[in-house]
Amino acid sequence: MYVILTSKPGQFRTEPVDGVVPVESYDYLFYGRRTTHFVIAELQRETKIRVVEETPPALVNHVPTKFLERFDTLEAARDALRRLASFGSMDLQLAQA
């Protein structure tokens, strides 16, 4: 089972914890500017993901993985990211990091 962790530089970052193993990472580029960082991770067991705010007071939230969309295969997770990176004629890119 796979999940996608999302981080928005300058706003928040999502950190993998024990039971969540990063497999691949991608940067989402909006007109050449990186706006989001995605990590496809293998979910080995139910746990809570750390979401850390990057602005004061830098709160930390622990979000149960049951709230994350799950994908049966790595390819299904990649397809979900590809769909995010295509919208009409806008300059959107998904670059492997």
mmCIF file of C-alpha atoms in Angstrom:
data_model
loop_
_atom_site.group_PDB
_atom_site.id
_atom_site.type_symbol
_atom_site.label_atom_id
_atom_site.label_comp_id
_atom_site.label_asym_id
_atom_site.label_seq_id
_atom_site.Cartn_x
_atom_site.Cartn_y
_atom_site.Cartn_z
ATOM 1 C CA MET A 1 0.000 0.000 0.000
ATOM 2 C CA TYR A 2 1.310 3.469 -0.898
ATOM 3 C CA VAL A 3 0.489 7.002 0.231
ATOM 4 C CA ILE A 4 1.549 10.451 -0.972
ATOM 5 C CA LEU A 5 3.027 12.870 1.549
ATOM 6 C CA THR A 6 2.820 16.559 0.674
ATOM 7 C CA SER A 7 5.016 19.466 1.771
ATOM 8 C CA LYS A 8 4.698 23.137 0.813
ATOM 9 C CA PRO A 9 8.042 24.909 1.367
ATOM 10 C CA GLY A 10 7.661 27.872 3.699
ATOM 11 C CA GLN A 11 4.266 26.649 4.944
ATOM 12 C CA PHE A 12 4.474 23.061 6.210
ATOM 13 C CA ARG A 13 6.347 19.819 5.766
ATOM 14 C CA THR A 14 5.130 16.267 6.134
ATOM 15 C CA GLU A 15 7.625 13.908 7.731
ATOM 16 C CA PRO A 16 7.623 10.131 7.355
ATOM 17 C CA VAL A 17 7.696 8.166 10.601
ATOM 18 C CA ASP A 18 8.371 4.541 11.513
ATOM 19 C CA GLY A 19 6.089 2.398 9.358
ATOM 20 C CA VAL A 20 6.168 4.844 6.427
ATOM 21 C CA VAL A 21 9.068 4.252 4.022
ATOM 22 C CA PRO A 22 9.834 6.905 1.351
ATOM 23 C CA VAL A 23 10.179 5.388 -2.126
ATOM 24 C CA GLU A 24 10.285 8.337 -4.557
ATOM 25 C CA SER A 25 10.070 12.109 -4.332
ATOM 26 C CA TYR A 26 8.910 14.746 -6.794
ATOM 27 C CA ASP A 27 8.829 18.529 -7.013
ATOM 28 C CA TYR A 28 5.754 20.207 -8.471
ATOM 29 C CA LEU A 29 6.772 23.180 -10.590
ATOM 30 C CA PHE A 30 4.267 25.915 -11.385
ATOM 31 C CA TYR A 31 5.645 28.036 -14.232
ATOM 32 C CA GLY A 32 9.152 26.914 -13.262
ATOM 33 C CA ARG A 33 8.798 27.669 -9.550
ATOM 34 C CA ARG A 34 8.759 24.812 -7.040
ATOM 35 C CA THR A 35 5.559 25.103 -5.054
ATOM 36 C CA THR A 36 5.118 21.620 -3.610
ATOM 37 C CA HIS A 37 7.213 18.582 -2.736
ATOM 38 C CA PHE A 38 5.639 15.122 -2.874
ATOM 39 C CA VAL A 39 6.948 11.865 -1.441
ATOM 40 C CA ILE A 40 5.456 8.545 -2.447
ATOM 41 C CA ALA A 41 5.884 6.250 0.537
ATOM 42 C CA GLU A 42 5.131 2.638 1.291
ATOM 43 C CA LEU A 43 2.713 2.318 4.184
ATOM 44 C CA GLN A 44 3.845 -0.691 6.207
ATOM 45 C CA ARG A 45 1.355 -0.241 9.036
ATOM 46 C CA GLU A 46 -1.149 2.240 10.432
ATOM 47 C CA THR A 47 0.566 5.126 12.190
ATOM 48 C CA LYS A 48 0.455 8.918 12.495
ATOM 49 C CA ILE A 49 2.324 11.204 10.094
ATOM 50 C CA ARG A 50 4.066 14.304 11.453
ATOM 51 C CA VAL A 51 2.974 17.557 9.831
ATOM 52 C CA VAL A 52 5.181 20.444 10.936
ATOM 53 C CA GLU A 53 4.220 24.053 10.287
ATOM 54 C CA GLU A 54 7.189 26.092 9.064
ATOM 55 C CA THR A 55 5.875 29.413 10.329
ATOM 56 C CA PRO A 56 5.843 30.445 13.984
ATOM 57 C CA PRO A 57 4.836 28.962 16.323
ATOM 58 C CA ALA A 58 5.849 25.850 14.274
ATOM 59 C CA LEU A 59 3.071 23.614 15.519
ATOM 60 C CA VAL A 60 3.345 19.849 15.035
ATOM 61 C CA ASN A 61 0.280 17.818 14.138
ATOM 62 C CA HIS A 62 0.084 14.026 14.135
ATOM 63 C CA VAL A 63 -2.315 12.907 11.409
ATOM 64 C CA PRO A 64 -3.495 9.269 11.345
ATOM 65 C CA THR A 65 -2.653 7.532 8.075
ATOM 66 C CA LYS A 66 -6.271 6.366 7.830
ATOM 67 C CA PHE A 67 -7.054 9.872 6.508
ATOM 68 C CA LEU A 68 -4.565 9.615 3.607
ATOM 69 C CA GLU A 69 -5.557 8.414 0.158
ATOM 70 C CA ARG A 70 -4.049 4.985 -0.480
ATOM 71 C CA PHE A 71 -2.832 3.367 -3.651
ATOM 72 C CA ASP A 72 -2.469 -0.363 -4.226
ATOM 73 C CA THR A 73 0.640 0.025 -6.378
ATOM 74 C CA LEU A 74 3.523 2.420 -6.840
ATOM 75 C CA GLU A 75 2.364 3.005 -10.409
ATOM 76 C CA ALA A 76 -1.114 4.022 -9.195
ATOM 77 C CA ALA A 77 0.462 6.628 -6.893
ATOM 78 C CA ARG A 78 2.605 7.927 -9.774
ATOM 79 C CA ASP A 79 -0.501 8.198 -11.971
ATOM 80 C CA ALA A 80 -2.258 10.265 -9.300
ATOM 81 C CA LEU A 81 0.666 12.704 -9.230
ATOM 82 C CA ARG A 82 0.762 12.901 -13.033
ATOM 83 C CA ARG A 83 -2.916 13.869 -13.061
ATOM 84 C CA LEU A 84 -2.112 16.703 -10.648
ATOM 85 C CA ALA A 85 0.586 18.010 -12.974
ATOM 86 C CA SER A 86 -1.601 18.401 -16.040
ATOM 87 C CA PHE A 87 -4.211 21.088 -16.493
ATOM 88 C CA GLY A 88 -4.924 22.517 -19.914
ATOM 89 C CA SER A 89 -2.096 24.608 -21.330
ATOM 90 C CA MET A 90 -0.656 25.760 -17.998
ATOM 91 C CA ASP A 91 3.104 25.357 -17.470
ATOM 92 C CA LEU A 92 3.037 22.625 -14.813
ATOM 93 C CA GLN A 93 5.746 20.027 -14.310
ATOM 94 C CA LEU A 94 6.424 17.122 -12.021
ATOM 95 C CA ALA A 95 10.183 16.606 -11.653
ATOM 96 C CA GLN A 96 11.685 13.659 -9.840
ATOM 97 C CA ALA A 97 13.747 15.015 -6.939
#
